[in-house]
CSV table of C-alpha atoms in Angstrom, one decimal:
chain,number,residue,atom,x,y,z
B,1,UNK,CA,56.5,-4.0,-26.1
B,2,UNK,CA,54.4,-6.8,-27.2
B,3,UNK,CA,54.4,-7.7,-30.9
B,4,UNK,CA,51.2,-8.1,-32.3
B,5,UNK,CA,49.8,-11.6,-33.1
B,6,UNK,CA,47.9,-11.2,-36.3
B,7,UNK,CA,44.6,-13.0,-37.5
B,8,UNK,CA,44.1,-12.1,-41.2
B,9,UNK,CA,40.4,-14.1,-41.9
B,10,UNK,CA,40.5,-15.3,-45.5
B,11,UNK,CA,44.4,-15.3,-45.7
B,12,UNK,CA,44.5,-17.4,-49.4
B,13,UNK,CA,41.5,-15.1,-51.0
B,14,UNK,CA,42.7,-12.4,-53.3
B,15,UNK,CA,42.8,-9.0,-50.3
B,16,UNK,CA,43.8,-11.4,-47.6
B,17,UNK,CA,46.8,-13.1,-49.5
B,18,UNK,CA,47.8,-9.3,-50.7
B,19,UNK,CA,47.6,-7.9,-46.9
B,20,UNK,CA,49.3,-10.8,-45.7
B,21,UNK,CA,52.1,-10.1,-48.7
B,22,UNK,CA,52.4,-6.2,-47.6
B,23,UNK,CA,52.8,-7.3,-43.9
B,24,UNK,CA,55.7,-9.3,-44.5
B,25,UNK,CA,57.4,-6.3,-46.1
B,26,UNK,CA,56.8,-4.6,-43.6
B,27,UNK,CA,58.4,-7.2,-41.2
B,28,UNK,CA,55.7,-8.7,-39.8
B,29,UNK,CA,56.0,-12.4,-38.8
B,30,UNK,CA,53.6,-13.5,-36.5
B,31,UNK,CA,50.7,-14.6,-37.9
B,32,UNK,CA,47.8,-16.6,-37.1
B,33,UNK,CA,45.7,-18.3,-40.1
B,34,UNK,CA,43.6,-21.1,-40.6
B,35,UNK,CA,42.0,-22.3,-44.0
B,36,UNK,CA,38.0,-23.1,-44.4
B,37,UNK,CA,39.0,-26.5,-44.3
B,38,UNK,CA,40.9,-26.2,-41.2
B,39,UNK,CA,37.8,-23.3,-39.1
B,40,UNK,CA,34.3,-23.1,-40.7
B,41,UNK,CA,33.7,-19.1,-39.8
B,42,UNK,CA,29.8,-19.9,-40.4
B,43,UNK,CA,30.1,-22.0,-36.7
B,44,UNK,CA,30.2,-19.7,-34.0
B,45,UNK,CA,31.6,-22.8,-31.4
B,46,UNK,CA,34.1,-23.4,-33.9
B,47,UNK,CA,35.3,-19.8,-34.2
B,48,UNK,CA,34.6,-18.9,-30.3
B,49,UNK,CA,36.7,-21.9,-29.6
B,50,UNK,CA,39.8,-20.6,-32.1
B,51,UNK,CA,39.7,-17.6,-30.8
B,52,UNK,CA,39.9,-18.2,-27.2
B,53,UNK,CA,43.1,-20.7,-28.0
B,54,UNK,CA,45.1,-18.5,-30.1
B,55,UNK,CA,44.1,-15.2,-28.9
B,56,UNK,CA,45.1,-13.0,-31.8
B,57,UNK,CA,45.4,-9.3,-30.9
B,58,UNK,CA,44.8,-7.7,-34.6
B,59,UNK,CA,42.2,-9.3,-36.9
B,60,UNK,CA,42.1,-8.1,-40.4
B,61,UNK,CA,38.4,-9.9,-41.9
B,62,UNK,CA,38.9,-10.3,-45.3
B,63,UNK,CA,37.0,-13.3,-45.4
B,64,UNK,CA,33.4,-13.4,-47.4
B,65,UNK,CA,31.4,-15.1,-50.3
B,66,UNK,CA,32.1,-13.4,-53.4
B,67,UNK,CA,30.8,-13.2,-57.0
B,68,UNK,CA,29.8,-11.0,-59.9
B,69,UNK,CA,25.9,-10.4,-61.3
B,70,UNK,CA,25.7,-13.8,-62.1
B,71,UNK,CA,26.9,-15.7,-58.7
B,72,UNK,CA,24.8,-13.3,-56.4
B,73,UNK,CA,22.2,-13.8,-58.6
B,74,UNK,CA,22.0,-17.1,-58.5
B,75,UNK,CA,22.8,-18.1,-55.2
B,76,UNK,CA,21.4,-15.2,-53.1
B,77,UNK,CA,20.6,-17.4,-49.9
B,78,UNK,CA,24.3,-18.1,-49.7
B,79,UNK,CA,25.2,-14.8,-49.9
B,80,UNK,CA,23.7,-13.1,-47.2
B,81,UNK,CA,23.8,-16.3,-44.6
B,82,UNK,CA,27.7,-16.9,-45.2
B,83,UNK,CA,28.6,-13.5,-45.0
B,84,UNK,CA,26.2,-12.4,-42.1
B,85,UNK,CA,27.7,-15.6,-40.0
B,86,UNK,CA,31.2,-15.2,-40.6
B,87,UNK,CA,31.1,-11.2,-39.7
B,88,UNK,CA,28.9,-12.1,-36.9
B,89,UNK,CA,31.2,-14.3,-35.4
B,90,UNK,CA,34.8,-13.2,-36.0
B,91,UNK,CA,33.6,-9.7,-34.7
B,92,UNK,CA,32.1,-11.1,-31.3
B,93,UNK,CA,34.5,-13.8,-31.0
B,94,UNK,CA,37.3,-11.5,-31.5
B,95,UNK,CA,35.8,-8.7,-28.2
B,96,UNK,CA,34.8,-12.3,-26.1
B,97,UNK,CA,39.0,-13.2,-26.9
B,98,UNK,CA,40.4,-9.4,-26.4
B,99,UNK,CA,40.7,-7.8,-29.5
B,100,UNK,CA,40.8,-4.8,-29.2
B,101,UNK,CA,42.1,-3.9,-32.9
B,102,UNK,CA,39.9,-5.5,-35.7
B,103,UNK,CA,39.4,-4.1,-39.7
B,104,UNK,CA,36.3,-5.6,-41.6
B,105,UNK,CA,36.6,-5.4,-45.6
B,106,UNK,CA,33.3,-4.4,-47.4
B,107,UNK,CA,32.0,-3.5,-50.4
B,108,UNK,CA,31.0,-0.8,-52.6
B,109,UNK,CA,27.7,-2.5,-53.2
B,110,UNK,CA,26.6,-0.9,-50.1
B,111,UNK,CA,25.3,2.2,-51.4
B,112,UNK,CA,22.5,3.1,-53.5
B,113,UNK,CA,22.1,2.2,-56.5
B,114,UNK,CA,21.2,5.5,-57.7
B,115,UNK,CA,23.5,7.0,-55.2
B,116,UNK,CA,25.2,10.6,-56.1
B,117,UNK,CA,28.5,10.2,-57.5
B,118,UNK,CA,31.3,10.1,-56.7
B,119,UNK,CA,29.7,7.8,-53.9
B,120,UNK,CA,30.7,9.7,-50.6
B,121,UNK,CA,30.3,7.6,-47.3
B,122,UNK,CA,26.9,9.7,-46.1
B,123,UNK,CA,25.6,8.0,-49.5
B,124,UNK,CA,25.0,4.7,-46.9
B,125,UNK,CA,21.1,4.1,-46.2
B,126,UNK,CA,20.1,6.7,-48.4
B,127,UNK,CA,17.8,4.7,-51.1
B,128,UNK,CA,17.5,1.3,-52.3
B,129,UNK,CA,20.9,-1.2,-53.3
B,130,UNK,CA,21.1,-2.9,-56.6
B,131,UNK,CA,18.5,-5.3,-56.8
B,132,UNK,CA,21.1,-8.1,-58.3
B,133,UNK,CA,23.3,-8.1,-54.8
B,134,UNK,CA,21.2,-6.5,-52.3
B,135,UNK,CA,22.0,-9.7,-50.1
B,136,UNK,CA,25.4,-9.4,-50.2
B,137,UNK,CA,25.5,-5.9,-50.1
B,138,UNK,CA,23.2,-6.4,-46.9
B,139,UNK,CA,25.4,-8.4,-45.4
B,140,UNK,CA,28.1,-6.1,-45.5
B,141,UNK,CA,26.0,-3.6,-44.3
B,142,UNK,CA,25.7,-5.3,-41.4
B,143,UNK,CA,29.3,-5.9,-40.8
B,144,UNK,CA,29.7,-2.1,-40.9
B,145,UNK,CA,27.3,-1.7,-37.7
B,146,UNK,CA,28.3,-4.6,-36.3
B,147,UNK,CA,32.1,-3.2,-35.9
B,148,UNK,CA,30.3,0.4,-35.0
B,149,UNK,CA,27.9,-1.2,-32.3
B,150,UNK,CA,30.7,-3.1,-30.6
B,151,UNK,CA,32.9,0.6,-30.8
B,152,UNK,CA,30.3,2.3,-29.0
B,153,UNK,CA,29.4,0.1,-26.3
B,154,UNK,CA,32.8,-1.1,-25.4
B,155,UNK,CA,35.1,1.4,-27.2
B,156,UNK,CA,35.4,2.9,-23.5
B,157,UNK,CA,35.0,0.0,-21.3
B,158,UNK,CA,37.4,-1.9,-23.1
B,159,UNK,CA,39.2,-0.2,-25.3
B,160,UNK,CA,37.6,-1.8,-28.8
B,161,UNK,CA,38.9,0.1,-32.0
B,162,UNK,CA,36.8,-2.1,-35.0
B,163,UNK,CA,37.3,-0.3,-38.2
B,164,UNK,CA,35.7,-0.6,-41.8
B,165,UNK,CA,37.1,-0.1,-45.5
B,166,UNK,CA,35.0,-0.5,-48.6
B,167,UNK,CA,36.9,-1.1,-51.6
B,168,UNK,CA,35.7,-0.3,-54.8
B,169,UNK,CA,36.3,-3.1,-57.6
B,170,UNK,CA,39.3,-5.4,-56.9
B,171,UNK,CA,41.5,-7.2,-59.3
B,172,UNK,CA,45.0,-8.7,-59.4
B,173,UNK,CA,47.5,-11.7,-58.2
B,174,UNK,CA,44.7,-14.3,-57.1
B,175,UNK,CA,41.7,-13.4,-58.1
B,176,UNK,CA,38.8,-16.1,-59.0
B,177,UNK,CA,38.4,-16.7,-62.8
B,178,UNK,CA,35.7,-19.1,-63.1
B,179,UNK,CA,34.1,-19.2,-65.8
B,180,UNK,CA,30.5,-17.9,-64.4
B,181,UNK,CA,31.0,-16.9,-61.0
B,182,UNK,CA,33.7,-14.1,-60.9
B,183,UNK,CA,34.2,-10.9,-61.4
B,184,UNK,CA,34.4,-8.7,-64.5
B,185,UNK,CA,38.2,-8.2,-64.9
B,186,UNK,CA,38.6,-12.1,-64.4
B,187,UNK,CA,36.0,-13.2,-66.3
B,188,UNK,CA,36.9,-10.9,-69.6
B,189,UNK,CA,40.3,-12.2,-69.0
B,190,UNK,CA,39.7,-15.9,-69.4
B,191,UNK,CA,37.3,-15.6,-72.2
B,192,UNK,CA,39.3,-12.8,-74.4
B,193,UNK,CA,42.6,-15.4,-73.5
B,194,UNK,CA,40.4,-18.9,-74.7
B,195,UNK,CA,38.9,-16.5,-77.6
B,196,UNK,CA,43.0,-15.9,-78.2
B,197,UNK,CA,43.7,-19.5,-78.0
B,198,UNK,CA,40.9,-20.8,-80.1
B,199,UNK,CA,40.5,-17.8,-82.8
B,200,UNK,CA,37.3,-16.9,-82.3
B,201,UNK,CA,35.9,-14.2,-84.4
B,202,UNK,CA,34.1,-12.3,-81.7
B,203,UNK,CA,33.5,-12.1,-78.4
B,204,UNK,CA,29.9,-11.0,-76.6
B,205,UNK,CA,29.8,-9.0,-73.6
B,206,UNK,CA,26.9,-8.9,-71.2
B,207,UNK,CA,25.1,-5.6,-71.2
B,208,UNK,CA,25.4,-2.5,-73.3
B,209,UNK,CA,28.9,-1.5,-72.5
B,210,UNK,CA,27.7,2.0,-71.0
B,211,UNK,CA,27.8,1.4,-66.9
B,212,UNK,CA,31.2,3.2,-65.8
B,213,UNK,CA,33.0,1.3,-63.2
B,214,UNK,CA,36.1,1.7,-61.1
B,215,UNK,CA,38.8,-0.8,-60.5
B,216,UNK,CA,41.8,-1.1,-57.9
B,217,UNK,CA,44.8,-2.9,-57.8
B,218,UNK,CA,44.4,-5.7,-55.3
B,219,UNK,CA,48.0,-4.5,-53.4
B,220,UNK,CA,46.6,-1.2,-53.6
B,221,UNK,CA,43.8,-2.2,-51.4
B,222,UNK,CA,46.0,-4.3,-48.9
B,223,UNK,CA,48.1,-1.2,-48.9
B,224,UNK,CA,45.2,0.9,-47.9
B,225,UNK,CA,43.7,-1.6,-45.2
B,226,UNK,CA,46.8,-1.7,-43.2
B,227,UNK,CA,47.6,2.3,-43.7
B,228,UNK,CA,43.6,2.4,-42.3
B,229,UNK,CA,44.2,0.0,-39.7
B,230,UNK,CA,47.4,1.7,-38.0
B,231,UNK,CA,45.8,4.8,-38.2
B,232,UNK,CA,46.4,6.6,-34.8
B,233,UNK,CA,42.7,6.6,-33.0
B,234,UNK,CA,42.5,10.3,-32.9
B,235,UNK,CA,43.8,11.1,-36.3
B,236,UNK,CA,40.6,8.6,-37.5
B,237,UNK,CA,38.1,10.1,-35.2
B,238,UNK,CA,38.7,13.3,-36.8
B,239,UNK,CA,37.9,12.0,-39.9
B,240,UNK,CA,35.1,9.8,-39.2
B,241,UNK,CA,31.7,9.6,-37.1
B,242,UNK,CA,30.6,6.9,-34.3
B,243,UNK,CA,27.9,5.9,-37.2
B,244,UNK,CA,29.6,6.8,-40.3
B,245,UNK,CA,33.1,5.4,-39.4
B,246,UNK,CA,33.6,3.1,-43.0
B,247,UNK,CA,36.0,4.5,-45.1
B,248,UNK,CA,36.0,4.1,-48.7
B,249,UNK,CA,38.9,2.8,-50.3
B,250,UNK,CA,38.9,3.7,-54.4
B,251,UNK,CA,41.5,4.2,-57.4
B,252,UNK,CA,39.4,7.8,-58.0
B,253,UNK,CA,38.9,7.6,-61.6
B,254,UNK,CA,36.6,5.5,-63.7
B,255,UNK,CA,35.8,3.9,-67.1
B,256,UNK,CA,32.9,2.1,-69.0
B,257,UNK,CA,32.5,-1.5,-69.5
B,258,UNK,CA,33.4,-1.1,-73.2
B,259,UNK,CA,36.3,0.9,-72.5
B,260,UNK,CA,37.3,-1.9,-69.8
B,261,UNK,CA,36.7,-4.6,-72.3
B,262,UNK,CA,39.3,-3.0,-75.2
B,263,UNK,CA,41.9,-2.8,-72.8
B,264,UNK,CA,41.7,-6.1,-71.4
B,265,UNK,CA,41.4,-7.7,-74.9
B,266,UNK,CA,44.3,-5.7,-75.6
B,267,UNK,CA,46.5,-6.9,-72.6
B,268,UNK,CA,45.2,-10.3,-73.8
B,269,UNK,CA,46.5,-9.9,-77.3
B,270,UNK,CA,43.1,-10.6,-78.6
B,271,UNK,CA,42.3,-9.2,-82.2
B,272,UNK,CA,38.7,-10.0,-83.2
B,273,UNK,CA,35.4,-8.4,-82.0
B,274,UNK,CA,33.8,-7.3,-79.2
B,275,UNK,CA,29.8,-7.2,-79.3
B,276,UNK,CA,27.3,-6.3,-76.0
B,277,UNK,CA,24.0,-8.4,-74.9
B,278,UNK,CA,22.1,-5.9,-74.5
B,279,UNK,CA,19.2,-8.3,-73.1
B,280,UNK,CA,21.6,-9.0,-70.5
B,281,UNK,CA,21.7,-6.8,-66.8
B,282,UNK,CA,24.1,-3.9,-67.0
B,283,UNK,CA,24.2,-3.5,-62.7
B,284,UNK,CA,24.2,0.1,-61.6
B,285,UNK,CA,24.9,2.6,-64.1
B,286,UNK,CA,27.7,4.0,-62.2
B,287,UNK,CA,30.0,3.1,-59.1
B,288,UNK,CA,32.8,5.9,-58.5
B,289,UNK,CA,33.4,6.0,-54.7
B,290,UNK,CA,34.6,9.6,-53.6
B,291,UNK,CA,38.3,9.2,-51.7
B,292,UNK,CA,38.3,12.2,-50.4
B,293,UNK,CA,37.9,10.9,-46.8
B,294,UNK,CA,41.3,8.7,-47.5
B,295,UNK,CA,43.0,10.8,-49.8
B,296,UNK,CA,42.6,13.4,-46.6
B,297,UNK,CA,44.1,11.0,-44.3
B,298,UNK,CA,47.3,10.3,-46.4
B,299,UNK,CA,46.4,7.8,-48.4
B,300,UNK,CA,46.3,7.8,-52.7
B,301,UNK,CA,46.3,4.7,-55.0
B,302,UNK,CA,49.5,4.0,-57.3
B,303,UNK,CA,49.2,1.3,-59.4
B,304,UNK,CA,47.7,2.1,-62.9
B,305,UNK,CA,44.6,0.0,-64.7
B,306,UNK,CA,46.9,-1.1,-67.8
B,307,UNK,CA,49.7,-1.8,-65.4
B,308,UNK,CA,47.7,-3.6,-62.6
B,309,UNK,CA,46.4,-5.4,-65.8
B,310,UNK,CA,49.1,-6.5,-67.3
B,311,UNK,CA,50.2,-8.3,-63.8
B,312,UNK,CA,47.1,-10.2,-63.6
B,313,UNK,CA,46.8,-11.5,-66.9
B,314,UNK,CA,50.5,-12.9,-65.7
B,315,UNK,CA,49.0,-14.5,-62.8
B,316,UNK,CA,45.6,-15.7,-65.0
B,317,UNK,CA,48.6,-17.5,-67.1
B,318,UNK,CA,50.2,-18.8,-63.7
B,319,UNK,CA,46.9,-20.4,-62.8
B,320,UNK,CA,45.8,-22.0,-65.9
B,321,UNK,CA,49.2,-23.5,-66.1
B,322,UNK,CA,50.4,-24.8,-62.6
């Protein structure tokens, strides 16, 4: 039996490096990566060209532009041309090379913002995203129908098998903690450490504090993308439809922004206060995704918020100081 050659698209981000990490302990060896300096994924020659050479036969596309309020905000244009071209052409480049086996990472910026909750996947295309990332969210969308599209016009002829997973909010080993353009867990950590480090009397939070978010362990997620991705064909179709075939991927429990905020300045070690910019956005008020799909198909996070927590404020150390 063949081994599979393995393509994992944004292999030193913070899901890629993770399902790269679970792979290995699972015995996987052969992989195929390259870095953006290395394959541009917004140039389709580029990518058509790397695909054709190395002819992967599993493609995990973990690759995208990423940021919090501010970053998609700010850079909109970016968001939804980077991610629309790399999706565009891993996905086609990967069916024109052979792939039949192929997993493309979304977002749970893809539903509503007013969606029911716990956000099921039937929530997609049901009213209008988050005005702050409704470009990226877009673009991931997209990347959604793109994998269904290519399933049901060559799912028969040629055996394609492109699956989706939308995580819910990710932190851990190697996330991004720039100052403005990451993501809550990171950001709170750097400032709540620097506010450590400098005494400073308070620290101000954007928004009121009241929007209730989920979070997932980062190994958690790579966990679930290759549990998703081995799935036998039938067992998924049971679960899934030709045009609803994302899966969410979620911890299954949330907590507010101020709630989030006291635990991370706790795991910091940080003693002063915490105020809210109320003039600042809050996002969507609320962004639980509903499991149930998952948790049906075996699957169940393990790793605990103060736990996950407390492993990447280790890592948030590892960075500032290597």
């Amino acid at each position: 039996m063949a081994v599979d050659k393995i393509y994992i698209a944004g292999h030193r981000g913070m899901v890629g490096s993770a399902i790269m990490r679970i792979l290995q302990q699972q015995g996987q060896r052969n992989f195929v990566t390259r870095t953006h300096a290395e394959l541009d994924l917004t140039n389709q020659a580029a990518v058509q060209a790397f695909f054709q050479i190395e002819k992967p036969t599993q493609v995990y596309l973990a690759a995208a532009k990423v940021g919090g309020i501010h970053a998609n905000n700010t850079y909109p244009a970016e968001f939804i041309y980077q991610n629309l071209m790399v999706q565009a052409n891993v996905i086609d480049a990967a069916f024109r090379s052979g792939v039949q086996k192929l997993l493309f990472l979304g977002s749970s910026c893809i539903y509503p913002k007013l969606a029911p909750q716990p956000m099921a996947e039937d929530a997609l295309l049901t009213g209008t995203l988050e005005p702050t990332n409704e470009p990226y969210a877009i673009a991931k969308i997209a990347g959604i129908k793109l994998c269904e599209s290519y399933n049901r016009q060559y799912g028969q002829s040629h055996s394609v098998d492109y699956r989706s997973v939308m995580p819910t909010n990710l932190y851990g080993p190697g996330d991004n903690y720039h100052p403005e353009n990451s993501h809550v867990i990171p950001a709170l950590i750097r400032r709540f450490h620097e506010a450590k480090i400098n005494n400073t009397s308070n620290v101000t939070i954007w928004g009121s504090g009241t929007p209730r978010r989920e979070f997932l362990y980062v190994n958690d997620m790579a966990a679930a993308s290759v549990f998703v991705m081995n799935l036998p064909k039938a067992t998924l179709d049971a679960h899934t439809q030709p045009m609803g075939s994302h899966i969410n991927v979620g911890f299954g429990d949330d907590i507010t922004i101020k709630e989030l905020a006291l635990t991370v300045g706790k795991t910091v070690g940080y003693q002063g206060a915490i105020d809210f910019d109320t003039s600042k956005p809050d996002g969507s008020p609320r962004k639980l995704m509903d499991t149930s799909r998952l948790n049906a198909l075996g699957w169940q996070a393990k790793v605990s918020l103060v736990s996950g927590l407390a492993t990447a404020y280790q890592d948030f150390i590892a960075q500032a100081t290597s």
